[in-house]
GROMACS .gro file of C-alpha atoms in nm:
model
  126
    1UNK     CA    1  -0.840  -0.251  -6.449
    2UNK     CA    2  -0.694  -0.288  -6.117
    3UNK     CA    3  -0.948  -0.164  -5.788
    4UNK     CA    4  -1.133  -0.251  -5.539
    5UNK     CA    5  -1.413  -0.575  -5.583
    6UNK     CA    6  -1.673  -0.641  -5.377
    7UNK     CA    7  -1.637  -0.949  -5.341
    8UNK     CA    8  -1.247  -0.962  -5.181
    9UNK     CA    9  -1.474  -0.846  -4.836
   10UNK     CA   10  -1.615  -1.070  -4.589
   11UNK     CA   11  -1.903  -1.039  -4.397
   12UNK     CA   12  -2.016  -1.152  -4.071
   13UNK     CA   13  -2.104  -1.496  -4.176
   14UNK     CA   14  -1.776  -1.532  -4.273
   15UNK     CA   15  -1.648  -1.537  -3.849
   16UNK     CA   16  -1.693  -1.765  -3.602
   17UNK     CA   17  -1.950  -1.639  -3.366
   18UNK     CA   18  -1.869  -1.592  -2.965
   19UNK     CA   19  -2.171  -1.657  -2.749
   20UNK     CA   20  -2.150  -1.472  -2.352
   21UNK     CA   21  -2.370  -1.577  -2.092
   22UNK     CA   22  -2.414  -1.423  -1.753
   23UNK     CA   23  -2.264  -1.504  -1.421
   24UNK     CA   24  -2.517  -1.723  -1.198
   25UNK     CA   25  -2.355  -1.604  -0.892
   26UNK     CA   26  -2.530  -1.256  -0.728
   27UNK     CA   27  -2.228  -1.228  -0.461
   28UNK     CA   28  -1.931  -1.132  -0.476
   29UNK     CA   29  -1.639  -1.425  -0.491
   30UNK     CA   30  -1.503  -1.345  -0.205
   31UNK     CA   31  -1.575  -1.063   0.102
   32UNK     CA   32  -1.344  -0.878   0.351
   33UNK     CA   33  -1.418  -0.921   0.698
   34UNK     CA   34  -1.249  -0.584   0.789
   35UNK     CA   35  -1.179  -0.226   0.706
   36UNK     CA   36  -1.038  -0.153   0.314
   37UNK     CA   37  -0.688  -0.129   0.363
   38UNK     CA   38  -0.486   0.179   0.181
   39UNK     CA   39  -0.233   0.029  -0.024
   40UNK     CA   40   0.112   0.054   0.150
   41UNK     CA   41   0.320   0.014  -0.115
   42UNK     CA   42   0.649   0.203  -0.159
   43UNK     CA   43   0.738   0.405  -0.469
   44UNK     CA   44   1.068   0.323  -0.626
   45UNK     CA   45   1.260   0.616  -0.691
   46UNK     CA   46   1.540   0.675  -0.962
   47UNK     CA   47   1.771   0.666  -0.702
   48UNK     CA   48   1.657   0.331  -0.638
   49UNK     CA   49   1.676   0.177  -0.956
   50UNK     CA   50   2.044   0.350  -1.059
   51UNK     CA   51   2.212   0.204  -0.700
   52UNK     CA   52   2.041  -0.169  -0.826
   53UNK     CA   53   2.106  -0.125  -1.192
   54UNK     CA   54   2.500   0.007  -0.998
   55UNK     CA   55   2.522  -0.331  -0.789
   56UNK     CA   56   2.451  -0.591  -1.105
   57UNK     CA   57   2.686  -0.379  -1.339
   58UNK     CA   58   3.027  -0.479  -1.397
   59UNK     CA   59   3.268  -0.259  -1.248
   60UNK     CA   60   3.450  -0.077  -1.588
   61UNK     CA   61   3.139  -0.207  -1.804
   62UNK     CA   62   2.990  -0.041  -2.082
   63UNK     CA   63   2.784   0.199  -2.068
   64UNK     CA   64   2.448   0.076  -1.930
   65UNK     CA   65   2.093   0.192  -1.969
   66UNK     CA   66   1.819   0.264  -1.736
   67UNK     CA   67   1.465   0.312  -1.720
   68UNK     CA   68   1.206   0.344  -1.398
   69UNK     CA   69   0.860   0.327  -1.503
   70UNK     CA   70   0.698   0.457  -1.170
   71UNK     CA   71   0.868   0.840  -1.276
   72UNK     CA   72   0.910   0.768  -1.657
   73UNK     CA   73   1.292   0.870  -1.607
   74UNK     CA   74   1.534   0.729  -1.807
   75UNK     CA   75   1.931   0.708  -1.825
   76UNK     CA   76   2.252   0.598  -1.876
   77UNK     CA   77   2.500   0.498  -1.644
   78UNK     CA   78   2.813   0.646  -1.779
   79UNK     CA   79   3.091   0.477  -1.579
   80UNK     CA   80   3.073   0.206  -1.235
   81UNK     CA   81   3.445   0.195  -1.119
   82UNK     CA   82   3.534   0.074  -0.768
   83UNK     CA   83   3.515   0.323  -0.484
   84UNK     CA   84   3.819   0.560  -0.426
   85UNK     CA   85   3.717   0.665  -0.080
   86UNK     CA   86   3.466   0.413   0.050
   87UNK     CA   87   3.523   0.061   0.158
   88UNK     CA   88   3.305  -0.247   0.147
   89UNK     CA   89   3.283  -0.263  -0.164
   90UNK     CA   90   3.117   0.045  -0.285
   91UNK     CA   91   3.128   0.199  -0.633
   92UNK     CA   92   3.158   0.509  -0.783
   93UNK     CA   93   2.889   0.595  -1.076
   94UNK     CA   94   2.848   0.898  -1.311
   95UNK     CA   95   2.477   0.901  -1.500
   96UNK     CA   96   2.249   1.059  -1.678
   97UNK     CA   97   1.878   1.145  -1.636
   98UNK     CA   98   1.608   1.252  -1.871
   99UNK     CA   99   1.317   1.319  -1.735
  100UNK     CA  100   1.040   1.602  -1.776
  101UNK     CA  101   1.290   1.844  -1.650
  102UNK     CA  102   1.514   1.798  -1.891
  103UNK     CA  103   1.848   1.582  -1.902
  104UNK     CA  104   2.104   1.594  -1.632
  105UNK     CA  105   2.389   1.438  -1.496
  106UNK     CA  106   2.476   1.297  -1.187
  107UNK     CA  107   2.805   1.164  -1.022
  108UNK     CA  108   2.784   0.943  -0.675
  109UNK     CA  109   2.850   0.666  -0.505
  110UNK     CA  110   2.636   0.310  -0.442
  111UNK     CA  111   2.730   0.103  -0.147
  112UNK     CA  112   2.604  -0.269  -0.054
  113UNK     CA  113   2.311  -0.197   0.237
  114UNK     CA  114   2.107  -0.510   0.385
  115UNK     CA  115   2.054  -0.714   0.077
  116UNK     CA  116   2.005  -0.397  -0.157
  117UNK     CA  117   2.228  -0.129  -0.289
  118UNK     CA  118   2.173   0.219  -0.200
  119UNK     CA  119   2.305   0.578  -0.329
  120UNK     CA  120   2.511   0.753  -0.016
  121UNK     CA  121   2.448   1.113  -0.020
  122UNK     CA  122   2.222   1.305  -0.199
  123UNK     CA  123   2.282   1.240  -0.533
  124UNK     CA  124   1.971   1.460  -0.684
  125UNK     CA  125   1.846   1.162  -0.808
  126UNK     CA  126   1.469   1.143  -0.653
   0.00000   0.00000   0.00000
């Protein structure tokens, strides 16, 4: 008769045992000798991570997905071809966005800026 046994379970004896002990210290590691200071860091924005995900693509590549966990929007950039009307080396885009919203689609264009690429215009990506 197949079932359950008793003895197929193990008990605590069976596991190693962890021991904790307590921290000797009473002060904290290490102290600030100023004010708190507010974090200062800047949020990415979908428009941010399209124009870089834009720069590293392949100009004619496959479609290419996208994701920004700071907004928990996704995509897919549809097409990267070069730029019709802009020089230095800019590229033209078409991509989609899912979001809470609901799924859109977006045409621009991302241009080379200081190191990073950026989205010129306003693109209604945020």
């Amino acid at each position: 008769m197949a079932g359950l046994s008793l003895y197929a379970f193990k008990t605590d004896r069976d596991y190693p045992r962890v021991a904790f002990t307590a921290c000797s210290h009473p002060e904290p590691l290490q102290r600030s000798t100023g004010a708190p200071v507010a974090a200062t860091a800047v949020p990415i924005t979908d428009q941010m991570v399209v124009a870089e995900s834009v720069g590293r693509a392949t100009v004619g590549s496959d479609p290419l997905a996208w994701a920004n966990p700071s907004t928990g929007s996704a995509g897919v950039i549809e097409q990267v071809r070069p730029g019709t009307n802009n020089p230095d080396g800019c590229r033209d885009l078409v991509t989609s966005k899912q979001s809470l919203e609901g799924v859109t689609r977006f045409t621009g264009v991302a241009c080379p800026a200081d190191g990073s690429w950026k989205i010129n215009g306003s693109s209604g990506l945020h």
